[in-house]
């Protein structure tokens, strides 16, 4: 949801900024821009509609010199994607250039006021209102830029991560954040700024994560100072990030999405590393051990999440209820935060978020905290806002997910939820030792089984071809497979733009069955488990209406092979672990259909990886 990069130091800023924007392009890619201060104190701003590569080609032969600069890749909120609305935005005098990730909610009132004071706007963005407001405050109050920024940020309502260059102070970047992420990279006599650590790790592994309403003043001569909106200086420990560059490259795969699908066996190993001890048949999540009293005393779990993470939450509900015999509610964070939910100090809220920056999930956490609930986070991005806003939690440790459609984060989330349910179930003694040991052993074997599933890639590719022309898809599953059906449908619609719906298989006859005809592909998760016979009946109902059935079955299943049009055979596992197996062919199916349709699978239209606005 917009990516921000900044640099100040001895090197030329432009190559660092462009490379950084490319790393952050997953956050938004409808337009991009850069502001550079050259040695003659000229503040050049270049912007282009489209991707970072479009920006690069649009500024060939322009002056891109300068050792201080800021850059932005946009995901439009206010105003269509076009050059005028791209960031950076100049102030009226063109003395200031500002980039912004977030939303200024009261921009309309502020804009009207500024217009009455003679300010003219070049764009329809909320961001231009902010830079004009800062300039207006600075000029009318005759104060320095930092004070003007502090006053302006106390006036605006909404979310922001911003960085500003000032022609009159060519050796300084001012940056600030509230509810949108911002990381400062600390190098040798140089500083970096970015929405996350990925553009920074190439140069330094030392970072500072700014907190809400903090402002970083980064000066070439005096270094870094962090203050709050009331100008009180804030001390921040420098943290070390352990990302490596290889994790940020495609490693020979045509798309990040395919690489990330194939990464899953090793990612799930990483997720379990140090947590599952196969010899000892034991699972240890340190957060659970550290907070066992609070977690075991919970009367109820509420899981809040959005999108794919919400699908993982549904699987978590099944696991936690089954292993821990505790009621679990699963909520869309966006609904929960505005619903006046009943919450108390007896509740444990589990917040799931790959990015750790999703605005709705963050707001749901804040609400739950204010009511005294204990918050457990399940995040991928280390040091992210959600990871820091929770009382405790477990990282999924699957490495950076760059493809916009979530794949390995989903299986990582499900793996952590499984380990959470196992650990709590054993502590609560609600899970028999036999089932505990059987599940731990089987969970440890999942990465190997995932490898076998990925060997089916060519088969899934072939199988997907006739479906490139489909207009609709239905995905069905029951029990643990129902959330997988939802996730399979979401993957397909996100990247191929084919309309797809997921349903609990038995719900089909309560309405969706009306859609079934010879043109309707129906993906059915029909593995050999407690629901097998029921799902087989559902398949018969579809075939009786000429629907095209693509069935995910357990290896060796001849019964469904005789009924379904196409079968994908998968290794047998425990029913509660099946989502870790069945989600992979559905990711591959969506991927191949989208590639066949010529779609940009890593950057699907209208989407962004990290949804930091409502
Ligand atoms: C789908 C997808 C989204 C995210 C959702 C929540 O492929 O990626 O549905 O799952 O935007 O994001 P996080 O998990 O970062 O909170």
Coordinates of C-alpha atoms and ligand atoms in Angstrom, one line a residue:
X1 CA 0.0 0.0 0.0
X2 CA 2.5 2.5 -1.3
X3 CA 6.3 2.0 -0.8
X4 CA 8.6 4.7 0.5
X5 CA 12.4 4.8 0.1
X6 CA 14.9 7.5 1.2
X7 CA 18.6 7.9 1.2
X8 CA 21.2 10.4 2.6
X9 CA 24.9 9.8 2.6
X10 CA 28.0 9.9 0.4
X11 CA 26.7 7.7 -2.4
X12 CA 24.5 8.8 -5.4
X13 CA 21.0 8.4 -4.2
X14 CA 19.2 7.6 -7.5
X15 CA 20.4 4.0 -8.0
X16 CA 19.7 3.1 -4.4
X17 CA 16.2 4.7 -4.5
X18 CA 15.2 2.9 -7.8
X19 CA 16.5 -0.5 -6.5
X20 CA 14.6 0.1 -3.3
X21 CA 11.4 1.0 -5.1
X22 CA 11.7 -2.2 -7.1
X23 CA 11.9 -4.2 -3.9
X24 CA 8.9 -2.4 -2.6
X25 CA 6.8 -2.6 -5.8
X26 CA 4.7 -5.3 -4.2
X27 CA 3.2 -2.5 -2.1
X28 CA 1.8 -0.6 -5.0
X29 CA 2.6 -0.2 -8.6
X30 CA 0.3 2.3 -10.4
X31 CA 2.7 5.1 -10.5
X32 CA 6.1 6.0 -9.1
X33 CA 8.3 9.0 -8.5
X34 CA 11.5 10.3 -7.1
X35 CA 12.8 13.6 -5.6
X36 CA 16.6 14.3 -5.7
X37 CA 18.5 17.3 -4.4
X38 CA 21.5 18.0 -6.6
X39 CA 24.8 19.7 -5.5
X40 CA 23.4 23.0 -6.8
X41 CA 20.5 22.8 -4.3
X42 CA 18.0 22.2 -7.1
X43 CA 15.2 19.9 -6.0
X44 CA 14.3 17.7 -9.0
X45 CA 11.0 15.8 -8.9
X46 CA 10.3 13.1 -11.5
X47 CA 7.1 11.1 -11.7
X48 CA 5.5 8.6 -14.1
X49 CA 2.3 6.6 -14.3
X50 CA 2.9 2.9 -14.3
X51 CA 5.7 0.8 -12.8
X52 CA 9.1 1.8 -11.5
X53 CA 10.5 0.7 -14.9
X54 CA 8.2 3.3 -16.5
X55 CA 9.6 5.9 -14.2
X56 CA 13.2 4.9 -15.1
X57 CA 12.5 5.2 -18.9
X58 CA 10.8 8.5 -18.4
X59 CA 13.8 10.1 -16.8
X60 CA 16.6 9.0 -19.1
X61 CA 18.8 12.0 -19.9
X62 CA 17.4 14.0 -16.9
X63 CA 19.6 15.2 -14.0
X64 CA 19.5 12.4 -11.5
X65 CA 22.5 13.5 -9.5
X66 CA 22.4 14.0 -5.8
X67 CA 23.3 12.3 -2.6
X68 CA 20.0 12.9 -0.9
X69 CA 16.6 11.8 -2.2
X70 CA 13.2 10.2 -1.5
X71 CA 11.1 8.0 -3.8
X72 CA 7.7 6.4 -3.8
X73 CA 5.7 3.7 -5.5
X74 CA 1.9 4.2 -5.3
X75 CA -1.3 2.3 -4.7
X76 CA -3.9 4.9 -5.4
X77 CA -6.4 5.8 -2.6
X78 CA -7.3 9.4 -3.4
X79 CA -7.2 10.3 -7.1
X80 CA -6.7 8.1 -10.1
X81 CA -3.3 6.7 -11.0
X82 CA -1.7 9.4 -13.2
X83 CA 1.4 11.4 -13.3
X84 CA -0.1 14.4 -11.5
X85 CA -1.3 12.2 -8.6
X86 CA 2.0 10.3 -8.3
X87 CA 4.3 11.2 -5.4
X88 CA 6.5 13.2 -4.5
X89 CA 4.3 16.2 -4.3
X90 CA 5.8 19.7 -4.3
X91 CA 4.5 22.4 -2.0
X92 CA 3.3 25.6 -3.9
X93 CA 6.7 27.3 -3.6
X94 CA 8.3 24.0 -4.8
X95 CA 10.6 24.3 -1.7
X96 CA 9.3 21.1 -0.2
X97 CA 8.8 17.7 -1.8
X98 CA 6.9 15.0 0.2
X99 CA 6.0 11.3 -0.2
X100 CA 3.3 9.6 1.8
X101 CA 1.9 6.2 2.5
X102 CA -1.5 6.2 4.3
X103 CA -4.6 8.3 4.2
X104 CA -5.3 11.8 5.5
X105 CA -8.9 11.5 6.4
X106 CA -9.7 15.1 7.0
X107 CA -8.0 16.3 3.8
X108 CA -11.2 17.8 2.3
X109 CA -11.6 20.3 5.2
X110 CA -7.9 21.2 5.2
X111 CA -7.9 21.6 1.4
X112 CA -10.8 24.0 1.5
X113 CA -9.0 26.1 4.1
X114 CA -5.8 26.1 2.2
X115 CA -7.6 27.1 -1.0
X116 CA -9.2 30.0 0.8
X117 CA -5.6 31.1 1.6
X118 CA -4.6 31.0 -2.0
X119 CA -3.1 27.6 -2.3
X120 CA -3.6 25.9 -5.7
X121 CA -3.5 22.2 -6.1
X122 CA -2.0 20.2 -9.0
X123 CA -3.4 16.8 -8.0
X124 CA -6.5 15.3 -6.4
X125 CA -4.5 13.5 -3.6
X126 CA -4.7 13.9 0.1
X127 CA -0.9 13.9 0.1
X128 CA -0.6 17.2 -1.7
X129 CA -2.9 18.7 1.0
X130 CA -0.4 17.6 3.7
X131 CA 2.7 19.1 2.0
X132 CA 0.8 22.4 1.4
X133 CA -0.4 22.4 5.0
X134 CA 3.2 22.0 6.2
X135 CA 4.3 24.9 4.0
X136 CA 1.3 27.0 5.0
X137 CA 2.1 26.5 8.7
X138 CA 5.8 27.1 8.2
X139 CA 5.2 30.4 6.4
X140 CA 2.3 31.7 8.4
X141 CA 3.9 30.9 11.8
X142 CA 7.4 31.7 10.6
X143 CA 8.8 28.5 12.2
X144 CA 11.3 25.9 11.1
X145 CA 10.3 22.9 9.1
X146 CA 10.4 20.4 12.0
X147 CA 8.0 22.5 14.0
X148 CA 5.7 23.0 11.0
X149 CA 5.7 19.2 10.5
X150 CA 4.9 18.6 14.1
X151 CA 2.0 21.1 14.0
X152 CA 0.7 19.8 10.7
X153 CA 0.7 16.2 12.0
X154 CA -1.2 17.2 15.0
X155 CA -3.8 18.7 12.7
X156 CA -4.3 15.8 10.4
X157 CA -6.5 12.7 11.1
X158 CA -5.5 9.4 9.5
X159 CA -2.5 7.3 8.8
X160 CA 0.9 8.4 7.5
X161 CA 4.4 7.4 6.8
X162 CA 6.0 10.5 5.2
X163 CA 9.4 11.7 4.1
X164 CA 10.2 15.4 3.2
X165 CA 13.0 17.1 1.4
X166 CA 13.5 20.9 1.8
X167 CA 15.3 22.9 -0.8
X168 CA 16.4 25.3 1.9
X169 CA 18.0 22.5 4.0
X170 CA 19.8 20.3 1.4
X171 CA 21.4 18.1 4.1
X172 CA 18.3 16.8 5.9
X173 CA 15.4 14.5 5.4
X174 CA 12.5 14.7 7.8
X175 CA 10.3 11.5 8.1
X176 CA 7.4 10.5 10.4
X177 CA 4.9 7.8 10.9
X178 CA 1.5 7.0 12.3
X179 CA -0.2 3.7 11.6
X180 CA 1.9 3.2 8.4
X181 CA 5.3 1.5 8.7
X182 CA 8.6 3.3 8.5
X183 CA 12.1 1.9 9.1
X184 CA 15.3 3.8 9.3
X185 CA 18.5 2.0 8.2
X186 CA 21.7 3.1 9.9
X187 CA 24.8 2.7 7.8
X188 CA 28.3 4.2 8.0
X189 CA 27.7 7.9 7.7
X190 CA 24.6 7.2 5.7
X191 CA 21.0 6.6 6.4
X192 CA 18.2 4.8 4.6
X193 CA 14.5 5.0 4.9
X194 CA 11.9 2.5 3.8
X195 CA 8.5 1.1 4.4
X196 CA 10.1 -2.2 5.3
X197 CA 13.6 -3.5 5.7
X198 CA 13.8 -5.1 2.2
X199 CA 15.4 -2.1 0.4
X200 CA 17.8 -1.6 3.3
X201 CA 19.4 -5.0 3.9
X202 CA 21.7 -4.7 0.9
X203 CA 23.5 -1.9 2.7
X204 CA 23.1 -2.4 6.4
X205 CA 21.4 -4.8 8.8
X206 CA 21.0 -2.1 11.5
X207 CA 17.6 -0.6 11.6
X208 CA 15.3 1.4 13.8
X209 CA 11.5 0.9 13.6
X210 CA 9.8 4.2 14.3
X211 CA 6.8 4.2 16.5
X212 CA 3.5 6.0 15.9
X213 CA 3.8 9.8 16.1
X214 CA 7.6 9.8 15.9
X215 CA 9.6 12.0 13.6
X216 CA 13.1 11.1 12.4
X217 CA 15.3 14.1 11.6
X218 CA 18.2 12.7 9.5
X219 CA 21.0 15.2 9.0
X220 CA 24.1 14.6 7.0
X221 CA 26.3 16.4 9.5
X222 CA 24.6 15.8 12.9
X223 CA 23.2 12.3 12.2
X224 CA 19.8 10.9 13.4
X225 CA 17.5 12.4 16.0
X226 CA 14.1 11.0 16.8
X227 CA 11.5 13.3 18.4
X228 CA 7.7 13.0 19.0
X229 CA 5.0 15.4 17.9
X230 CA 5.6 17.4 21.1
X231 CA 9.3 17.7 20.3
X232 CA 10.4 15.4 23.1
X233 CA 13.5 13.4 22.1
X234 CA 13.0 9.6 22.0
X235 CA 15.6 6.9 22.4
X236 CA 15.5 3.9 20.2
X237 CA 17.6 0.8 20.3
X238 CA 19.1 -0.2 17.0
X239 CA 17.9 -3.6 15.9
X240 CA 19.6 -6.2 13.7
X241 CA 17.6 -7.7 10.8
X242 CA 18.5 -11.1 9.5
X243 CA 17.0 -10.9 6.0
X244 CA 19.3 -12.1 3.3
X245 CA 19.3 -10.9 -0.3
X246 CA 18.7 -14.4 -1.8
X247 CA 15.3 -14.3 -0.1
X248 CA 14.4 -11.2 -2.1
X249 CA 15.3 -12.6 -5.6
X250 CA 13.4 -14.9 -7.9
X251 CA 16.2 -17.5 -8.0
X252 CA 15.4 -18.6 -11.6
X253 CA 11.6 -18.9 -11.2
X254 CA 9.6 -16.8 -13.7
X255 CA 7.5 -15.3 -10.9
X256 CA 7.9 -14.7 -7.2
X257 CA 4.5 -16.4 -6.7
X258 CA 5.8 -19.7 -8.2
X259 CA 9.1 -19.4 -6.3
X260 CA 7.1 -18.9 -3.1
X261 CA 4.9 -21.9 -3.8
X262 CA 8.0 -24.0 -4.3
X263 CA 9.6 -22.4 -1.2
X264 CA 7.0 -24.0 1.0
X265 CA 8.7 -27.2 2.0
X266 CA 11.8 -25.3 3.3
X267 CA 9.7 -22.5 4.7
X268 CA 7.6 -24.9 6.7
X269 CA 10.8 -26.5 8.0
X270 CA 12.0 -23.0 9.0
X271 CA 8.7 -22.3 10.7
X272 CA 9.0 -25.5 12.7
X273 CA 12.8 -25.2 13.4
X274 CA 13.6 -25.1 17.1
X275 CA 9.9 -25.6 17.9
X276 CA 9.3 -29.2 16.9
X277 CA 11.6 -31.8 18.3
X278 CA 10.8 -35.0 16.5
X279 CA 13.1 -37.2 18.6
X280 CA 11.5 -35.9 21.7
X281 CA 8.1 -35.9 20.0
X282 CA 7.6 -32.4 21.4
X283 CA 6.4 -29.0 20.3
X284 CA 7.4 -25.9 22.1
X285 CA 6.2 -22.4 21.2
X286 CA 8.1 -20.1 23.6
X287 CA 5.4 -17.5 23.6
X288 CA 2.9 -20.1 24.9
X289 CA 5.3 -21.3 27.6
X290 CA 6.1 -17.7 28.7
X291 CA 2.4 -16.8 28.9
X292 CA 0.8 -20.2 29.7
X293 CA -1.1 -18.9 32.7
X294 CA -2.8 -16.2 30.7
X295 CA -3.5 -18.4 27.7
X296 CA -4.8 -21.4 29.8
X297 CA -7.1 -19.1 31.7
X298 CA -8.8 -17.8 28.6
X299 CA -12.5 -18.4 28.4
X300 CA -12.6 -17.8 24.7
X301 CA -10.3 -17.2 21.7
X302 CA -11.2 -14.6 19.1
X303 CA -9.1 -14.7 15.9
X304 CA -9.0 -11.4 13.9
X305 CA -7.6 -11.3 10.4
X306 CA -8.3 -10.3 6.8
X307 CA -8.2 -12.1 3.4
X308 CA -6.0 -15.2 3.3
X309 CA -5.0 -14.7 6.9
X310 CA -8.7 -15.0 7.8
X311 CA -8.9 -18.3 5.9
X312 CA -5.9 -19.5 8.0
X313 CA -7.9 -18.3 11.1
X314 CA -10.8 -20.6 10.1
X315 CA -8.5 -23.6 10.1
X316 CA -7.0 -22.4 13.4
X317 CA -10.6 -22.4 14.9
X318 CA -11.0 -26.1 14.0
X319 CA -7.6 -26.9 15.4
X320 CA -8.0 -25.0 18.7
X321 CA -11.5 -26.2 19.3
X322 CA -10.6 -29.7 18.6
X323 CA -7.3 -29.9 20.5
X324 CA -8.0 -27.4 23.4
X325 CA -11.8 -27.6 23.8
X326 CA -12.1 -23.9 24.0
X327 CA -14.6 -21.8 22.0
X328 CA -13.1 -19.9 19.2
X329 CA -14.6 -17.1 17.1
X330 CA -13.2 -15.9 13.9
X331 CA -13.8 -12.3 12.9
X332 CA -13.0 -10.2 9.9
X333 CA -10.9 -7.5 11.5
X334 CA -12.7 -4.8 9.5
X335 CA -16.1 -5.8 10.9
X336 CA -14.9 -6.6 14.4
X337 CA -13.4 -3.1 15.0
X338 CA -16.6 -1.3 14.3
X339 CA -19.1 -3.8 15.8
X340 CA -18.8 -2.9 19.5
X341 CA -17.9 -6.6 20.2
X342 CA -18.3 -8.1 23.6
X343 CA -14.8 -8.4 25.0
X344 CA -13.3 -8.8 28.4
X345 CA -10.0 -9.5 30.2
X346 CA -10.9 -13.3 30.0
X347 CA -10.5 -13.2 26.2
X348 CA -7.4 -14.0 24.2
X349 CA -7.4 -12.3 20.8
X350 CA -5.2 -13.9 18.2
X351 CA -4.3 -11.5 15.4
X352 CA -3.0 -13.1 12.2
X353 CA -1.2 -11.0 9.6
X354 CA 1.5 -11.8 7.1
X355 CA 2.6 -8.2 6.6
X356 CA 1.9 -7.2 10.2
X357 CA 0.7 -3.8 8.9
X358 CA -2.9 -4.4 7.9
X359 CA -4.8 -1.3 9.2
X360 CA -8.0 -3.1 10.1
X361 CA -6.2 -5.9 12.0
X362 CA -4.1 -3.3 13.8
X363 CA -7.3 -1.4 14.8
X364 CA -8.9 -4.6 16.0
X365 CA -5.9 -5.2 18.2
X366 CA -6.1 -1.7 19.7
X367 CA -9.8 -2.2 20.4
X368 CA -9.2 -5.6 22.1
X369 CA -6.3 -4.2 24.1
X370 CA -8.4 -1.3 25.3
X371 CA -10.9 -3.8 26.7
X372 CA -8.2 -5.7 28.6
X373 CA -8.0 -8.8 26.3
X374 CA -4.6 -10.5 25.9
X375 CA -3.3 -10.3 22.3
X376 CA -1.3 -13.0 20.6
X377 CA 0.2 -12.1 17.2
X378 CA 1.0 -14.4 14.3
X379 CA 3.0 -12.4 11.8
X380 CA 5.6 -12.9 9.2
X381 CA 7.3 -9.5 9.0
X382 CA 9.7 -9.2 11.9
X383 CA 9.4 -5.9 13.8
X384 CA 6.1 -5.0 12.0
X385 CA 3.5 -2.8 13.6
X386 CA 1.2 -5.8 14.6
X387 CA 4.1 -7.8 15.9
X388 CA 4.9 -4.8 18.2
X389 CA 1.3 -4.1 19.1
X390 CA 0.6 -7.5 20.6
X391 CA 1.5 -8.8 24.1
X392 CA 3.2 -11.8 22.7
X393 CA 3.2 -14.0 19.6
X394 CA 4.9 -16.3 17.2
X395 CA 6.5 -15.4 13.9
X396 CA 5.8 -17.7 11.0
X397 CA 9.4 -17.3 9.7
X398 CA 8.7 -18.1 6.1
X399 CA 10.9 -15.3 4.7
X400 CA 9.7 -12.3 2.7
X401 CA 6.6 -12.9 0.6
X402 CA 6.8 -10.7 -2.4
X403 CA 4.2 -12.1 -4.8
X404 CA 1.0 -10.2 -4.0
X405 CA -1.1 -13.3 -3.7
X406 CA -0.2 -15.0 -0.4
X407 CA 1.0 -18.6 -0.6
X408 CA 3.7 -19.6 1.8
X409 CA 2.5 -17.2 4.4
X410 CA -0.8 -19.1 4.4
X411 CA 0.8 -22.5 5.1
X412 CA 3.1 -20.8 7.6
X413 CA 0.2 -19.4 9.5
X414 CA -1.6 -22.8 9.5
X415 CA 1.6 -24.4 10.7
X416 CA 2.0 -22.0 13.6
X417 CA -1.7 -22.4 14.5
X418 CA -1.2 -26.1 14.5
X419 CA 1.8 -25.8 16.9
X420 CA -0.2 -23.4 19.1
X421 CA -3.2 -25.8 19.3
X422 CA -0.8 -28.7 20.0
X423 CA 1.1 -26.9 22.7
X424 CA -2.0 -25.6 24.4
X425 CA -3.9 -28.8 24.1
X426 CA -1.2 -30.7 25.8
X427 CA -0.9 -28.1 28.6
X428 CA -4.7 -28.2 29.1
X429 CA -4.7 -32.0 28.9
X430 CA -7.6 -31.8 26.5
X431 CA -5.6 -33.6 23.8
X432 CA -4.8 -37.2 24.3
X433 CA -1.1 -38.1 24.4
X434 CA -1.6 -40.5 21.6
X435 CA -3.2 -37.9 19.3
X436 CA -0.6 -35.3 20.3
X437 CA 2.3 -37.6 19.4
X438 CA 0.7 -38.8 16.2
X439 CA 0.1 -35.2 15.1
X440 CA 3.5 -33.9 16.0
X441 CA 5.1 -36.8 14.1
X442 CA 2.9 -36.2 11.1
X443 CA 3.4 -32.4 11.2
X444 CA 7.2 -33.0 11.0
X445 CA 6.7 -35.0 7.8
X446 CA 4.7 -32.3 6.0
X447 CA 7.6 -30.6 4.3
X448 CA 8.5 -34.0 2.6
X449 CA 4.9 -34.5 1.5
X450 CA 4.8 -30.9 0.2
X451 CA 7.8 -31.8 -2.0
X452 CA 5.8 -34.7 -3.5
X453 CA 2.8 -32.4 -4.2
X454 CA 5.1 -29.9 -6.0
X455 CA 6.2 -32.7 -8.3
X456 CA 2.7 -32.5 -9.7
X457 CA 3.4 -29.0 -11.0
X458 CA 3.6 -30.1 -14.7
X459 CA 0.4 -32.1 -14.4
X460 CA -1.5 -29.2 -12.8
X461 CA -0.2 -26.9 -15.6
X462 CA -1.5 -29.2 -18.3
X463 CA -4.8 -29.7 -16.5
X464 CA -5.3 -26.0 -16.1
X465 CA -5.2 -25.2 -19.8
X466 CA -8.9 -25.8 -20.8
X467 CA -10.0 -23.7 -17.9
X468 CA -8.3 -20.5 -19.1
X469 CA -11.6 -19.6 -20.8
X470 CA -13.8 -20.3 -17.8
X471 CA -15.8 -17.3 -16.5
X472 CA -16.7 -18.8 -13.2
X473 CA -15.4 -21.5 -10.8
X474 CA -16.8 -23.1 -7.7
X475 CA -14.6 -24.5 -4.9
X476 CA -16.0 -27.0 -2.4
X477 CA -14.6 -28.5 0.8
X478 CA -15.9 -29.6 4.2
X479 CA -14.4 -29.4 7.7
X480 CA -10.8 -28.5 7.5
X481 CA -11.1 -28.3 3.7
X482 CA -13.8 -25.6 3.6
X483 CA -11.3 -22.8 4.4
X484 CA -9.0 -24.3 1.8
X485 CA -11.8 -24.0 -0.7
X486 CA -12.2 -20.4 0.2
X487 CA -8.5 -19.8 -0.2
X488 CA -8.3 -21.6 -3.5
X489 CA -11.2 -19.5 -4.9
X490 CA -9.5 -16.3 -3.6
X491 CA -6.2 -17.2 -5.3
X492 CA -7.9 -17.8 -8.6
X493 CA -9.9 -14.5 -8.6
X494 CA -7.0 -12.4 -7.4
X495 CA -4.6 -13.3 -10.2
X496 CA -6.7 -14.6 -13.1
X497 CA -9.7 -12.3 -12.6
X498 CA -12.0 -15.3 -13.1
X499 CA -15.0 -15.1 -10.7
X500 CA -14.7 -17.9 -8.2
X501 CA -16.6 -18.8 -5.0
X502 CA -15.7 -21.1 -2.2
X503 CA -18.5 -23.0 -0.3
X504 CA -18.8 -25.7 2.4
X505 CA -19.6 -28.6 0.1
X506 CA -22.9 -29.4 1.7
X507 CA -24.1 -25.8 1.3
X508 CA -24.1 -26.2 -2.5
X509 CA -27.6 -27.6 -2.5
X510 CA -28.9 -24.6 -0.7
X511 CA -28.4 -22.3 -3.7
X512 CA -25.1 -22.5 -5.6
X513 CA -26.2 -25.8 -7.3
X514 CA -28.4 -23.6 -9.5
X515 CA -25.2 -22.4 -11.2
X516 CA -24.1 -25.9 -12.2
X517 CA -24.1 -26.8 -15.8
X518 CA -21.6 -28.2 -18.4
X519 CA -19.8 -24.8 -18.4
X520 CA -19.1 -24.7 -14.6
X521 CA -15.8 -26.1 -13.3
X522 CA -16.1 -27.3 -9.7
X523 CA -13.0 -27.9 -7.7
X524 CA -13.8 -30.4 -4.9
X525 CA -11.4 -31.2 -2.1
X526 CA -12.3 -34.9 -1.7
X527 CA -9.5 -36.4 0.3
X528 CA -10.0 -39.7 2.3
X529 CA -11.1 -38.4 5.6
X530 CA -14.1 -38.4 7.9
X531 CA -16.1 -36.4 5.3
X532 CA -15.2 -38.6 2.3
X533 CA -18.6 -40.3 1.7
X534 CA -20.4 -37.0 2.1
X535 CA -18.2 -35.2 -0.3
X536 CA -18.5 -38.1 -2.8
X537 CA -22.3 -37.6 -2.7
X538 CA -21.7 -33.9 -3.4
X539 CA -19.6 -34.8 -6.4
X540 CA -22.4 -37.1 -7.7
X541 CA -24.8 -34.2 -7.4
X542 CA -22.5 -32.0 -9.5
X543 CA -22.0 -34.7 -12.2
X544 CA -25.8 -35.3 -12.3
X545 CA -26.0 -31.7 -13.6
X546 CA -23.1 -32.0 -16.0
X547 CA -20.7 -29.9 -13.9
X548 CA -16.9 -30.4 -14.6
X549 CA -15.3 -31.8 -11.5
X550 CA -11.6 -31.3 -10.7
X551 CA -11.1 -33.4 -7.5
X552 CA -8.3 -33.3 -5.1
X553 CA -8.1 -36.9 -3.8
X554 CA -5.9 -39.1 -1.7
X555 CA -3.3 -41.2 -3.6
X556 CA -4.9 -44.4 -4.9
X557 CA -8.5 -43.3 -4.7
X558 CA -10.2 -45.1 -7.6
X559 CA -13.8 -44.4 -6.6
X560 CA -13.6 -40.7 -7.2
X561 CA -11.3 -41.2 -10.2
X562 CA -14.2 -42.9 -11.9
X563 CA -16.6 -40.1 -11.2
X564 CA -14.6 -36.9 -11.5
X565 CA -13.5 -35.4 -14.8
X566 CA -10.0 -34.7 -13.5
X567 CA -8.1 -35.9 -10.4
X568 CA -5.1 -34.6 -8.5
X569 CA -3.7 -37.3 -6.2
X570 CA -2.2 -36.1 -3.0
X571 CA -0.2 -37.9 -0.2
X572 CA -2.2 -39.1 2.7
X573 CA -2.0 -37.1 6.0
X574 CA -4.0 -36.5 9.1
X575 CA -7.3 -34.7 8.4
X576 CA -6.3 -31.8 10.6
X577 CA -3.1 -31.3 8.6
X578 CA -4.7 -31.7 5.1
X579 CA -4.8 -27.9 4.5
X580 CA -1.0 -27.9 4.4
X581 CA -1.2 -30.3 1.5
X582 CA -4.4 -29.5 -0.4
X583 CA -3.7 -25.8 -0.6
X584 CA -0.6 -26.3 -2.8
X585 CA -2.3 -27.7 -5.9
X586 CA -4.9 -25.0 -5.6
X587 CA -2.1 -22.3 -5.6
X588 CA -0.6 -24.0 -8.6
X589 CA -3.9 -24.2 -10.4
X590 CA -4.6 -20.5 -9.9
X591 CA -1.0 -19.7 -11.0
X592 CA -1.1 -21.6 -14.2
X593 CA -4.5 -20.4 -15.3
X594 CA -3.4 -16.8 -14.7
X595 CA -0.1 -17.3 -16.5
X596 CA -2.0 -18.9 -19.4
X597 CA -4.3 -15.9 -19.5
X598 CA -1.2 -13.6 -19.7
X599 CA -1.9 -12.0 -16.4
X600 CA 0.8 -10.3 -14.2
X601 CA 0.6 -12.8 -11.4
X602 CA 3.0 -11.1 -9.1
X603 CA 1.3 -7.7 -9.4
X604 CA -2.4 -8.3 -10.1
X605 CA -4.5 -5.3 -10.9
X606 CA -5.9 -3.2 -8.1
X607 CA -4.2 -5.1 -5.4
X608 CA -1.3 -4.4 -3.0
X609 CA 0.5 -6.6 -0.7
X610 CA 0.2 -4.6 2.5
X611 CA -3.2 -3.0 3.1
X612 CA -2.2 -0.1 5.5
X613 CA -5.4 1.8 4.8
X614 CA -9.1 1.0 5.6
Ligands
LIG1 C1 -4.5 -12.7 -0.6 C2 -3.9 -11.8 0.3 C3 -4.7 -10.9 1.1 C4 -4.1 -10.8 2.5 C5 -4.8 -9.7 3.3 C6 -4.3 -9.6 4.8 O1 -3.6 -13.4 -1.4 O2 -2.7 -11.7 0.4 O3 -6.0 -11.3 1.2 O4 -4.1 -12.0 3.1 O5 -4.7 -8.5 2.7 O6 -3.0 -9.3 4.8 P1 -2.1 -9.6 6.0 O7 -2.0 -11.0 6.2 O8 -0.7 -9.0 5.6 O9 -2.7 -8.9 7.2

